[in-house]
CSV table of C-alpha atoms in Angstrom, one decimal:
chain,number,residue,atom,x,y,z
V,110,MET,CA,0.0,0.0,0.0
V,111,PHE,CA,1.2,3.6,-0.7
V,112,CYS,CA,0.1,6.7,1.3
V,113,VAL,CA,-0.5,10.0,-0.5
V,114,CYS,CA,0.7,13.1,1.4
V,115,ILE,CA,-1.7,16.0,1.1
V,116,ALA,CA,0.2,19.2,1.9
V,117,CYS,CA,-1.6,22.3,0.7
V,118,GLY,CA,-2.3,25.9,2.1
V,119,SER,CA,-6.1,26.0,2.1
V,120,HIS,CA,-8.8,23.9,3.7
V,121,GLU,CA,-10.6,24.0,0.4
V,122,ARG,CA,-7.7,22.5,-1.5
V,123,MET,CA,-7.1,19.8,1.3
V,124,ILE,CA,-10.8,18.7,1.2
V,125,ALA,CA,-10.8,18.6,-2.7
V,126,GLU,CA,-7.7,16.6,-2.7
V,127,MET,CA,-9.1,14.1,-0.3
V,128,LYS,CA,-12.2,13.6,-2.4
V,129,ARG,CA,-10.1,13.2,-5.4
V,130,LEU,CA,-8.0,10.4,-3.7
V,131,LYS,CA,-11.0,8.7,-2.4
V,132,GLU,CA,-12.5,8.7,-6.0
V,133,ASP,CA,-9.2,7.3,-7.3
V,134,ASN,CA,-9.4,4.4,-4.8
V,135,VAL,CA,-6.3,5.5,-2.9
V,136,GLY,CA,-6.0,3.4,0.3
V,137,LEU,CA,-4.3,5.9,2.7
V,138,ALA,CA,-3.6,9.7,2.8
V,139,GLU,CA,-1.5,11.7,5.1
V,140,LEU,CA,-2.9,15.1,6.2
V,141,ARG,CA,-0.1,17.6,6.8
V,142,LEU,CA,-2.0,20.1,9.0
V,143,ASP,CA,1.2,22.2,9.4
V,144,ILE,CA,1.0,23.3,5.9
V,145,LEU,CA,-2.3,25.0,6.2
V,146,ARG,CA,-2.0,28.9,6.2
V,147,LYS,CA,-4.8,29.3,8.7
V,148,GLU,CA,-5.4,27.6,12.0
V,149,PRO,CA,-6.7,24.0,11.1
V,150,ASP,CA,-10.6,23.6,11.3
V,151,PHE,CA,-10.1,19.9,12.0
V,152,LEU,CA,-13.8,18.9,12.2
V,153,ARG,CA,-14.6,20.5,8.8
V,154,ILE,CA,-11.6,18.5,7.3
V,155,ILE,CA,-12.2,15.2,8.8
V,156,LYS,CA,-16.0,15.2,8.2
V,157,SER,CA,-15.4,15.5,4.4
V,158,PRO,CA,-15.4,12.6,1.9
V,159,ARG,CA,-12.0,11.0,2.3
V,160,PRO,CA,-9.9,7.8,2.3
V,161,PRO,CA,-8.5,6.6,5.6
V,162,VAL,CA,-5.9,9.1,6.9
V,163,ILE,CA,-2.9,9.8,8.9
V,164,VAL,CA,-3.1,13.1,10.7
V,165,THR,CA,0.2,14.9,11.5
V,166,ALA,CA,1.4,18.4,12.2
V,167,ARG,CA,5.1,18.5,11.6
V,168,ARG,CA,7.5,20.9,13.4
V,169,PRO,CA,10.3,22.6,11.5
V,170,SER,CA,12.9,20.3,13.2
V,171,GLU,CA,11.2,17.3,11.5
V,172,GLY,CA,10.8,19.3,8.2
V,173,GLY,CA,7.4,20.8,8.9
V,174,LEU,CA,5.9,24.3,8.8
V,175,TRP,CA,4.0,24.4,12.2
V,176,LYS,CA,4.2,28.0,13.4
V,177,GLU,CA,1.8,28.0,16.4
V,178,SER,CA,2.6,26.9,20.0
V,179,GLU,CA,3.4,23.4,20.8
V,180,GLU,CA,0.4,23.3,23.1
V,181,LYS,CA,-1.8,23.9,20.2
V,182,ARG,CA,-0.2,21.3,18.2
V,183,LEU,CA,-0.6,18.6,20.8
V,184,ARG,CA,-4.3,19.6,21.4
V,185,LEU,CA,-4.8,19.2,17.6
V,186,LEU,CA,-3.4,15.8,17.7
V,187,ARG,CA,-5.4,14.7,20.6
V,188,THR,CA,-8.5,16.0,18.9
V,189,ALA,CA,-7.8,13.8,16.0
V,190,ILE,CA,-7.4,10.8,18.3
V,191,ILE,CA,-10.8,11.7,20.0
V,192,GLU,CA,-12.5,11.9,16.7
V,193,GLY,CA,-11.3,8.5,15.8
V,194,VAL,CA,-9.2,9.1,12.8
V,195,GLU,CA,-7.6,5.9,11.5
V,196,TYR,CA,-3.9,6.9,12.2
V,197,VAL,CA,-2.0,9.7,14.0
V,198,ASP,CA,1.6,10.4,13.6
V,199,LEU,CA,3.5,11.3,16.8
V,200,GLU,CA,7.2,12.1,17.1
V,201,LEU,CA,9.0,10.0,19.7
V,202,ASP,CA,9.6,12.8,22.1
V,203,VAL,CA,5.8,13.7,22.4
V,204,ALA,CA,4.3,10.2,22.1
V,205,VAL,CA,4.6,9.5,25.8
V,206,ASN,CA,2.4,12.6,26.6
V,207,ILE,CA,-0.4,11.5,24.3
V,208,PRO,CA,-1.9,8.2,25.6
V,209,ARG,CA,-3.6,5.6,23.3
V,210,PHE,CA,-7.3,6.2,23.1
V,211,GLY,CA,-10.2,4.4,21.1
V,212,LYS,CA,-9.5,2.9,17.7
V,213,THR,CA,-6.9,5.3,16.4
V,214,LYS,CA,-3.7,3.5,15.6
V,215,ARG,CA,-0.2,5.2,16.6
V,216,ILE,CA,2.5,5.8,14.1
V,217,ILE,CA,5.5,6.9,16.2
V,218,SER,CA,8.1,8.7,14.0
V,219,TYR,CA,11.7,9.8,14.1
V,220,HIS,CA,13.1,12.4,11.6
V,221,ASN,CA,16.7,13.3,11.1
V,222,LEU,CA,17.3,15.9,8.3
V,223,THR,CA,21.1,15.8,8.5
V,224,GLU,CA,22.5,12.1,9.0
V,225,THR,CA,21.6,8.4,9.4
V,226,PRO,CA,22.3,7.4,13.0
V,227,ASP,CA,21.9,4.1,14.7
V,228,LEU,CA,18.6,2.8,13.3
V,229,TYR,CA,18.4,-0.2,15.7
V,230,LYS,CA,18.8,2.1,18.8
V,231,ILE,CA,16.1,4.5,17.5
V,232,ARG,CA,13.7,1.6,16.9
V,233,GLU,CA,14.3,0.3,20.4
V,234,GLU,CA,13.4,3.7,21.9
V,235,ILE,CA,10.4,3.9,19.7
V,236,LEU,CA,9.1,0.4,20.9
V,237,LYS,CA,8.9,1.8,24.4
V,238,ALA,CA,6.4,4.3,23.4
V,239,ASP,CA,3.6,1.9,22.4
V,240,PRO,CA,3.6,2.1,18.6
V,241,ASP,CA,1.4,0.4,16.0
V,242,ILE,CA,3.7,1.3,13.3
V,243,ILE,CA,7.4,2.7,13.4
V,244,LYS,CA,8.5,5.3,10.9
V,245,ILE,CA,12.2,6.3,10.7
V,246,ALA,CA,13.0,8.9,8.1
V,247,VAL,CA,16.7,10.0,8.0
V,248,MET,CA,19.2,11.7,5.5
V,249,PRO,CA,21.9,9.6,3.8
V,250,LYS,CA,25.3,10.9,3.4
V,251,SER,CA,26.4,8.2,1.0
V,252,ILE,CA,24.9,5.3,-0.8
V,253,MET,CA,26.0,2.9,1.9
V,254,ASP,CA,23.7,4.7,4.3
V,255,VAL,CA,20.8,3.8,1.8
V,256,PHE,CA,21.9,0.2,1.8
V,257,ARG,CA,22.1,0.4,5.6
V,258,MET,CA,18.5,1.5,5.7
V,259,LEU,CA,17.4,-1.4,3.4
V,260,ASP,CA,19.3,-3.9,5.3
V,261,PHE,CA,17.6,-2.6,8.5
V,262,MET,CA,14.1,-2.7,7.0
V,263,LYS,CA,14.7,-6.3,5.7
V,264,ASP,CA,15.7,-7.3,9.2
V,265,VAL,CA,13.0,-5.7,11.3
V,266,ASN,CA,10.1,-6.4,8.9
V,267,LYS,CA,10.5,-10.2,8.7
V,268,PRO,CA,7.2,-12.2,8.4
V,269,GLY,CA,5.5,-12.6,11.6
V,270,GLU,CA,6.9,-9.3,13.0
V,271,LYS,CA,3.9,-7.7,14.8
V,272,ILE,CA,5.2,-4.0,14.6
V,273,LYS,CA,6.2,-3.1,11.2
V,274,THR,CA,8.8,-0.3,10.3
V,275,VAL,CA,8.5,2.3,7.5
V,276,GLY,CA,12.2,3.2,6.7
V,277,ILE,CA,13.0,6.1,4.4
V,278,SER,CA,16.2,7.5,3.1
V,279,MET,CA,15.3,11.1,2.4
V,280,SER,CA,17.1,11.9,-0.8
V,281,GLU,CA,16.9,11.2,-4.5
V,282,CYS,CA,19.6,8.5,-4.1
V,283,GLY,CA,17.3,7.0,-1.4
V,284,ALA,CA,14.3,6.9,-3.7
V,285,MET,CA,14.7,3.1,-3.8
V,286,THR,CA,13.7,2.9,-0.2
V,287,ARG,CA,10.3,4.2,-1.3
V,288,ILE,CA,9.8,2.3,-4.4
V,289,LEU,CA,11.1,-1.1,-2.9
V,290,ALA,CA,9.1,-0.7,0.3
V,291,ASN,CA,7.1,-3.8,-0.3
V,292,LYS,CA,10.0,-5.8,-1.1
V,293,PHE,CA,11.6,-5.0,2.3
V,294,GLY,CA,8.4,-5.7,4.3
V,295,ALA,CA,7.3,-2.0,5.1
V,296,PRO,CA,3.6,-1.6,5.6
V,297,TYR,CA,3.3,1.3,3.2
V,298,ALA,CA,5.3,4.0,1.5
V,299,TYR,CA,4.8,7.8,1.2
V,300,SER,CA,4.2,9.6,-2.1
V,301,SER,CA,3.1,13.1,-3.2
V,302,PHE,CA,-0.2,14.3,-4.5
V,303,SER,CA,1.3,16.3,-7.2
V,304,GLU,CA,4.4,16.2,-9.4
V,305,LYS,CA,4.8,19.9,-8.7
V,306,ARG,CA,5.3,19.5,-4.9
V,307,GLU,CA,8.4,18.1,-3.3
V,308,ILE,CA,7.2,17.5,0.2
V,309,ALA,CA,10.4,15.5,1.1
V,310,PRO,CA,13.6,14.7,-0.8
V,311,GLY,CA,13.1,11.7,-3.0
V,312,MET,CA,9.4,11.4,-2.5
V,313,LEU,CA,7.6,10.3,-5.8
V,314,TYR,CA,4.4,11.4,-7.4
V,315,TYR,CA,1.7,8.7,-6.3
V,316,LYS,CA,0.6,8.0,-10.0
V,317,ASP,CA,4.2,7.2,-10.9
V,318,LEU,CA,4.6,5.0,-7.9
V,319,ARG,CA,1.2,3.2,-8.7
V,320,ASP,CA,1.3,3.2,-12.6
V,321,LEU,CA,5.0,3.4,-13.7
V,322,TYR,CA,6.6,1.2,-10.9
V,323,ARG,CA,3.5,-0.9,-10.3
V,324,PHE,CA,4.1,-0.5,-6.6
V,325,ASP,CA,1.4,-2.9,-5.5
V,326,ASP,CA,2.8,-5.8,-7.5
V,327,ILE,CA,6.3,-5.6,-6.0
V,328,ASN,CA,7.0,-8.3,-3.5
V,329,ALA,CA,10.0,-10.0,-2.0
V,330,GLU,CA,10.6,-12.0,-5.1
V,331,THR,CA,10.7,-9.1,-7.6
V,332,GLN,CA,13.8,-8.8,-9.6
V,333,VAL,CA,15.3,-5.2,-9.7
V,334,TYR,CA,16.8,-3.5,-12.7
V,335,GLY,CA,17.6,0.2,-13.3
V,336,VAL,CA,19.5,3.0,-14.7
V,337,VAL,CA,22.5,4.5,-12.8
V,338,ALA,CA,23.5,8.1,-13.5
V,339,ASP,CA,24.0,11.5,-11.9
V,340,PRO,CA,21.7,13.4,-12.5
V,341,ILE,CA,18.8,11.0,-13.1
V,342,ARG,CA,15.6,12.9,-12.7
V,343,HIS,CA,14.6,13.1,-16.4
V,344,SER,CA,15.5,9.7,-17.6
V,345,LEU,CA,12.9,8.0,-19.8
V,346,SER,CA,14.5,4.5,-19.3
V,347,PRO,CA,12.2,3.7,-16.3
V,348,LEU,CA,9.2,4.6,-18.5
V,349,ILE,CA,10.0,2.1,-21.4
V,350,HIS,CA,11.5,-0.7,-19.4
V,351,ASN,CA,8.8,-0.9,-16.8
V,352,ALA,CA,6.1,-0.8,-19.6
V,353,SER,CA,7.9,-3.7,-21.3
V,354,PHE,CA,8.1,-5.7,-18.1
V,355,LYS,CA,4.5,-5.2,-17.8
V,356,GLU,CA,3.7,-6.2,-21.3
V,357,HIS,CA,5.6,-9.4,-20.8
V,358,LYS,CA,3.9,-10.1,-17.4
V,359,LEU,CA,7.4,-10.2,-15.7
V,360,ASN,CA,8.0,-9.9,-11.8
V,361,LYS,CA,10.6,-7.1,-12.4
V,362,VAL,CA,10.9,-3.5,-11.7
V,363,TYR,CA,13.2,-0.8,-13.2
V,364,LEU,CA,14.3,2.0,-11.0
V,365,PRO,CA,16.3,5.3,-11.5
V,366,PHE,CA,19.5,5.1,-9.4
V,367,ARG,CA,21.1,8.5,-8.7
V,368,VAL,CA,24.6,7.6,-7.6
V,369,ALA,CA,27.4,10.1,-7.2
V,370,PRO,CA,30.7,9.2,-8.8
V,371,GLU,CA,32.4,8.5,-5.5
V,372,ASP,CA,29.7,6.2,-4.7
V,373,LEU,CA,29.6,4.1,-7.8
V,374,THR,CA,32.0,1.3,-6.7
V,375,ASP,CA,30.0,0.8,-3.4
V,376,PHE,CA,26.8,0.7,-5.3
V,377,VAL,CA,27.8,-2.0,-7.7
V,378,ASP,CA,29.7,-4.0,-4.9
V,379,ASN,CA,26.2,-4.2,-3.0
V,380,PHE,CA,24.0,-5.2,-5.9
V,381,GLU,CA,22.9,-8.3,-4.1
V,382,LYS,CA,21.3,-6.4,-1.3
V,383,ILE,CA,18.4,-5.2,-3.6
V,384,ASP,CA,18.5,-8.3,-6.1
V,385,LEU,CA,19.9,-6.2,-8.8
V,386,CYS,CA,19.9,-8.3,-12.0
V,387,GLY,CA,20.6,-5.7,-14.7
V,388,LEU,CA,21.7,-2.1,-15.0
V,389,SER,CA,21.7,0.6,-17.7
V,390,VAL,CA,24.7,2.8,-17.3
V,391,THR,CA,24.8,6.5,-18.5
V,392,ILE,CA,26.5,9.9,-17.8
V,393,PRO,CA,28.9,10.1,-15.9
V,394,HIS,CA,29.5,6.4,-15.2
V,395,LYS,CA,30.0,4.6,-18.5
V,396,VAL,CA,33.9,4.5,-18.1
V,397,ALA,CA,34.2,4.5,-14.4
V,398,ILE,CA,32.0,1.4,-14.0
V,399,LEU,CA,34.6,-0.7,-16.0
V,400,LYS,CA,36.7,-1.2,-12.8
V,401,SER,CA,33.7,-2.7,-11.0
V,402,LEU,CA,33.1,-5.4,-13.7
V,403,THR,CA,34.4,-9.1,-13.7
V,404,ASN,CA,33.7,-9.8,-17.4
V,405,ILE,CA,33.4,-7.4,-20.5
V,406,GLY,CA,32.3,-7.9,-24.1
V,407,PRO,CA,34.7,-7.2,-26.9
V,408,ALA,CA,32.9,-4.0,-27.8
V,409,VAL,CA,33.2,-2.7,-24.4
V,410,LYS,CA,37.1,-3.4,-24.4
V,411,GLU,CA,37.4,-1.6,-27.7
V,412,ILE,CA,35.2,1.3,-26.9
V,413,ASP,CA,36.4,1.5,-23.3
V,414,ALA,CA,32.9,2.3,-22.2
V,415,CYS,CA,29.9,0.2,-20.9
V,416,ASN,CA,26.2,1.1,-20.9
V,417,THR,CA,24.8,-2.3,-19.8
V,418,VAL,CA,25.6,-4.6,-17.0
V,419,ILE,CA,24.3,-8.1,-16.2
V,420,PHE,CA,24.5,-9.4,-12.7
V,421,SER,CA,24.5,-13.3,-12.8
V,422,GLU,CA,25.9,-15.8,-10.3
V,423,GLY,CA,28.1,-13.2,-8.7
V,424,LYS,CA,29.5,-12.0,-12.0
V,425,ARG,CA,29.2,-8.3,-13.3
V,426,ILE,CA,29.2,-8.6,-17.1
V,427,GLY,CA,29.5,-5.4,-19.2
V,428,PHE,CA,28.1,-4.8,-22.6
V,429,ASN,CA,27.7,-1.8,-25.1
V,430,THR,CA,24.3,-1.6,-26.8
V,431,ASP,CA,24.8,2.1,-27.8
V,432,TYR,CA,27.1,1.4,-30.8
V,433,MET,CA,25.0,-1.7,-32.0
V,434,ALA,CA,21.8,0.3,-31.9
V,435,ALA,CA,23.2,3.3,-33.6
V,436,ILE,CA,24.9,1.4,-36.3
V,437,LEU,CA,21.9,-0.8,-36.9
V,438,SER,CA,19.7,2.3,-37.4
V,439,ILE,CA,22.1,3.8,-39.8
V,440,GLN,CA,22.3,0.6,-41.9
V,441,SER,CA,18.5,0.2,-41.9
V,442,ALA,CA,18.0,3.8,-42.9
V,443,MET,CA,20.5,3.2,-45.8
V,444,GLY,CA,18.6,0.0,-46.8
V,445,LEU,CA,21.7,-2.1,-46.0
V,446,ALA,CA,21.8,-5.6,-44.6
V,447,THR,CA,22.4,-5.5,-40.9
V,448,ASP,CA,24.2,-8.8,-40.6
V,449,GLN,CA,27.1,-8.0,-42.9
V,450,LYS,CA,30.5,-7.4,-41.5
V,451,GLY,CA,31.5,-4.3,-43.7
V,452,PRO,CA,28.4,-2.9,-45.5
V,453,LEU,CA,29.8,0.6,-45.1
V,454,HIS,CA,33.0,-0.1,-46.9
V,455,GLY,CA,34.1,2.8,-48.9
V,456,LYS,CA,31.9,5.3,-47.0
V,457,ARG,CA,33.5,8.4,-45.4
V,458,ALA,CA,32.0,9.3,-42.0
V,459,LEU,CA,32.4,12.4,-39.8
V,460,VAL,CA,31.7,11.8,-36.1
V,461,LEU,CA,31.2,15.1,-34.1
V,462,GLY,CA,32.0,14.5,-30.4
V,463,ALA,CA,34.6,12.4,-28.6
V,464,GLY,CA,32.7,11.5,-25.6
V,465,GLY,CA,31.1,8.2,-24.8
V,466,ALA,CA,28.5,8.2,-27.6
V,467,GLY,CA,31.1,9.5,-30.1
V,468,LYS,CA,33.5,6.8,-29.2
V,469,ALA,CA,30.8,4.2,-29.6
V,470,LEU,CA,29.7,5.6,-32.9
V,471,ALA,CA,33.2,5.9,-34.4
V,472,TYR,CA,34.0,2.4,-33.2
V,473,GLY,CA,30.9,1.0,-34.8
V,474,LEU,CA,31.3,2.8,-38.1
V,475,LYS,CA,34.9,1.7,-38.5
V,476,GLU,CA,34.0,-1.9,-37.6
V,477,LYS,CA,31.5,-1.8,-40.5
V,478,GLY,CA,34.2,-0.7,-42.9
V,479,ALA,CA,33.7,3.2,-42.9
V,480,SER,CA,36.7,5.5,-43.1
V,481,VAL,CA,36.1,7.7,-39.9
V,482,ILE,CA,37.0,11.2,-39.0
V,483,VAL,CA,36.4,12.4,-35.4
V,484,SER,CA,36.1,16.1,-34.4
V,485,ASP,CA,35.4,17.8,-31.0
V,486,GLY,CA,35.6,21.2,-29.4
V,487,ARG,CA,38.1,19.6,-27.0
V,488,GLU,CA,40.8,18.9,-29.6
V,489,GLU,CA,42.8,16.8,-27.2
V,490,ALA,CA,40.0,14.4,-26.7
V,491,ALA,CA,39.4,14.1,-30.6
V,492,HIS,CA,43.1,13.5,-31.0
V,493,GLU,CA,43.2,10.9,-28.3
V,494,LEU,CA,40.0,9.0,-29.7
V,495,ALA,CA,41.5,9.1,-33.3
V,496,ALA,CA,44.8,7.7,-32.0
V,497,TYR,CA,43.0,5.0,-30.0
V,498,LEU,CA,40.9,3.8,-33.0
V,499,GLU,CA,43.5,4.5,-35.6
V,500,CYS,CA,41.3,6.9,-37.5
V,501,GLU,CA,41.6,10.6,-38.6
V,502,TRP,CA,40.7,13.6,-36.7
V,503,ARG,CA,40.1,17.3,-37.4
V,504,GLU,CA,40.1,20.5,-35.5
V,505,TRP,CA,36.7,21.6,-34.6
V,506,ALA,CA,37.0,24.8,-36.8
V,507,GLY,CA,37.7,22.7,-39.8
V,508,ARG,CA,34.9,20.2,-39.3
V,509,GLU,CA,32.7,21.7,-42.0
V,510,LYS,CA,35.5,21.4,-44.8
V,511,GLU,CA,35.0,17.6,-44.9
V,512,LYS,CA,33.0,16.2,-47.7
V,513,VAL,CA,31.5,13.0,-46.1
V,514,ASP,CA,28.9,10.4,-46.9
V,515,ILE,CA,27.8,10.1,-43.1
V,516,LEU,CA,27.5,12.8,-40.7
V,517,VAL,CA,27.1,11.8,-37.0
V,518,ASN,CA,26.3,14.2,-34.2
V,519,CYS,CA,27.3,12.9,-30.8
V,520,THR,CA,27.4,16.4,-28.9
V,521,PRO,CA,24.6,17.9,-27.0
V,522,ILE,CA,24.3,20.7,-29.4
V,523,GLY,CA,20.6,21.1,-30.4
V,524,MET,CA,19.3,19.5,-27.2
V,525,TYR,CA,16.3,20.8,-25.4
V,526,PRO,CA,16.0,23.6,-24.5
V,527,ASN,CA,18.6,24.9,-27.1
V,528,LEU,CA,16.3,24.0,-30.0
V,529,ASP,CA,17.7,26.5,-32.5
V,530,GLN,CA,21.4,25.3,-32.3
V,531,CYS,CA,23.1,23.1,-34.9
V,532,PRO,CA,26.5,21.4,-34.8
V,533,VAL,CA,27.2,22.4,-38.5
V,534,ASP,CA,26.1,24.9,-41.0
V,535,GLY,CA,23.1,23.6,-43.2
V,536,SER,CA,25.0,24.5,-46.3
V,537,ILE,CA,27.2,21.4,-46.1
V,538,LEU,CA,24.3,19.1,-46.1
V,539,ARG,CA,23.5,17.6,-49.5
V,540,PRO,CA,21.0,15.1,-51.1
V,541,GLY,CA,22.0,11.4,-50.3
V,542,MET,CA,24.1,12.2,-47.3
V,543,VAL,CA,23.2,10.2,-44.2
V,544,VAL,CA,22.7,12.4,-41.1
V,545,PHE,CA,22.4,10.8,-37.6
V,546,ASP,CA,21.8,12.8,-34.5
V,547,SER,CA,22.2,11.1,-31.1
V,548,VAL,CA,20.0,13.9,-29.5
V,549,TYR,CA,16.6,12.6,-29.0
V,550,ASN,CA,14.9,15.5,-27.2
V,551,PRO,CA,13.5,17.0,-29.3
V,552,GLU,CA,12.7,14.1,-31.7
V,553,PHE,CA,13.5,16.3,-34.7
V,554,THR,CA,16.5,18.5,-34.0
V,555,TRP,CA,17.4,21.5,-36.1
V,556,LEU,CA,20.1,19.4,-37.7
V,557,ILE,CA,17.6,16.6,-38.7
V,558,ARG,CA,15.1,19.1,-39.9
V,559,GLN,CA,17.5,20.9,-42.2
V,560,ALA,CA,18.9,17.4,-43.4
V,561,ALA,CA,15.5,16.3,-44.3
V,562,GLU,CA,14.8,19.6,-46.3
V,563,LYS,CA,18.0,19.0,-48.1
V,564,GLY,CA,17.2,15.4,-49.1
V,565,CYS,CA,19.4,13.6,-46.8
V,566,THR,CA,18.7,10.3,-45.4
V,567,ILE,CA,18.0,11.1,-41.7
V,568,VAL,CA,18.3,9.0,-38.5
V,569,PRO,CA,16.8,10.8,-35.5
V,570,GLY,CA,18.3,10.1,-32.0
V,571,MET,CA,15.3,8.4,-30.9
V,572,GLU,CA,16.1,5.4,-33.0
V,573,MET,CA,19.3,5.0,-31.3
V,574,PHE,CA,17.8,5.4,-27.8
V,575,VAL,CA,14.9,3.1,-28.3
V,576,GLY,CA,17.3,0.6,-30.1
V,577,GLN,CA,19.8,0.4,-27.4
V,578,ALA,CA,17.0,-0.1,-24.8
V,579,ALA,CA,15.4,-2.9,-26.9
V,580,LEU,CA,18.9,-4.6,-26.9
V,581,GLN,CA,19.1,-4.0,-23.2
V,582,PHE,CA,15.8,-5.5,-22.6
V,583,LYS,CA,16.8,-8.7,-24.5
V,584,LEU,CA,20.0,-9.0,-22.4
V,585,PHE,CA,17.9,-8.4,-19.2
V,586,THR,CA,15.1,-11.0,-19.9
V,587,GLY,CA,16.0,-12.9,-22.9
V,588,GLU,CA,12.8,-11.7,-24.6
V,589,LYS,CA,12.2,-9.4,-27.6
V,590,ALA,CA,11.0,-5.9,-26.6
V,591,SER,CA,8.4,-4.0,-28.6
V,592,ILE,CA,10.2,-1.3,-30.5
V,593,ASP,CA,6.8,0.2,-31.4
V,594,LEU,CA,5.8,0.4,-27.7
V,595,MET,CA,9.0,2.0,-26.6
V,596,ARG,CA,8.9,4.6,-29.3
V,597,LYS,CA,5.3,5.4,-28.8
V,598,LEU,CA,6.0,6.1,-25.0
V,599,VAL,CA,9.2,8.2,-25.6
V,600,LYS,CA,7.2,10.3,-28.3
V,601,ALA,CA,4.3,10.8,-25.8
V,602,ALA,CA,6.7,11.7,-22.9
V,603,LEU,CA,8.6,14.3,-25.0
V,604,SER,CA,5.4,15.8,-26.4
V,605,ALA,CA,4.3,16.2,-22.8
V,606,VAL,CA,7.3,18.2,-21.7
V,607,HIS,CA,5.8,21.5,-22.4
V,608,GLU,CA,2.2,20.7,-21.6
V,609,PRO,CA,0.7,22.2,-18.2
V,610,GLU,CA,0.5,19.5,-15.5
V,611,ASP,CA,-2.7,18.5,-13.9
V,612,ASP,CA,-2.5,19.6,-10.3
């Protein structure tokens, strides 16, 4: 079960949101009375149509906004108990002053906004205060604090444990403690009513928790997959992989893992703690993750970058699906067979960008027989890549002088929100040239639009993004993903970027 936090400034809005959650068959809501701008009219609120609720009024020291006296706050909580609400949330230090009464169940909570202290010691103190449910929300300083919370939850929420514990690492890197709450035996997880409101760090929108991650279907046997990056917030990978898991009726879930570079090794070393079976790897970890792998495929060795990891029988096996997806999409657009070794023999290709994507594309083009030139605004990076792959390089200022058959953009130039930027002058584009852009947001960049007008064969970045995801899905599951489903979901997500959110 998940709980939706209602945290708004007006009584009218709080009542309307409770009604909406009831109509949406949400099983539990938390009423954050400390957020109300006026003194809470509790009877007006509680007598309105609503789902079962947790009543709380949080102080600033616990991340709340209560501005009135402590006496008024305690009186409000006692009133909630007298009125027989389903749950009341009491902090550990005040629970001893508010005795149990009637049918209202007691959630006794501890919040620490700065660190993750001794979780077992806190739980022992809360147990002395007569709880029905224990809530511990703390701030992690590293990924190891998050794993420590998950280990703790698994231990204290064993089957048969009478008093269950909600454990939360309050940060984006701790979002897994919320999404995987069912897997670790927690009685429920907290979520937000609106995408626009960040009530607590790492809290997810309830419709995402319910529909995207299929929260209610997660259990102890659910296998975990995800994408590791920093930042991670706008990744579309959870959208397409979770939809594909659902389509194939698989007990798997795909999470966004925000992991700082200094935490990457610890994250990979502890993969078994969350039953992590597969991982997509993106910026800035594609190279750094190599040192944590036990086995790598030939392409990873040549490209020196990994975007996919499979965890199997203690092994960590690295693959690169970026280059395969990009080359397959280029060959397909050119009408060439995709199973030939050198179908691009005799073609001259210019790759813009010497980062991870540029390296993957340059390697793939060269492997298929093309003569490759690389160019980057960082000339040293272009020179190093050309030396590594034994191909040519050009200064960035001279990139437009090259007459090529294939132009590949692996820079972020033209990516949202810089929609009017282009990595080359449109005058160098000519009919018959193949133009590939790794940027997929927007779907049709200024480069791709100009290329289409000039009669070029175009390959938008969405084809690479969807293609590499489909190849990953095959590695993850052994089953074939629906390219059409993935493409449809990505297009819908990108078209919704500028639309107003429903609040």
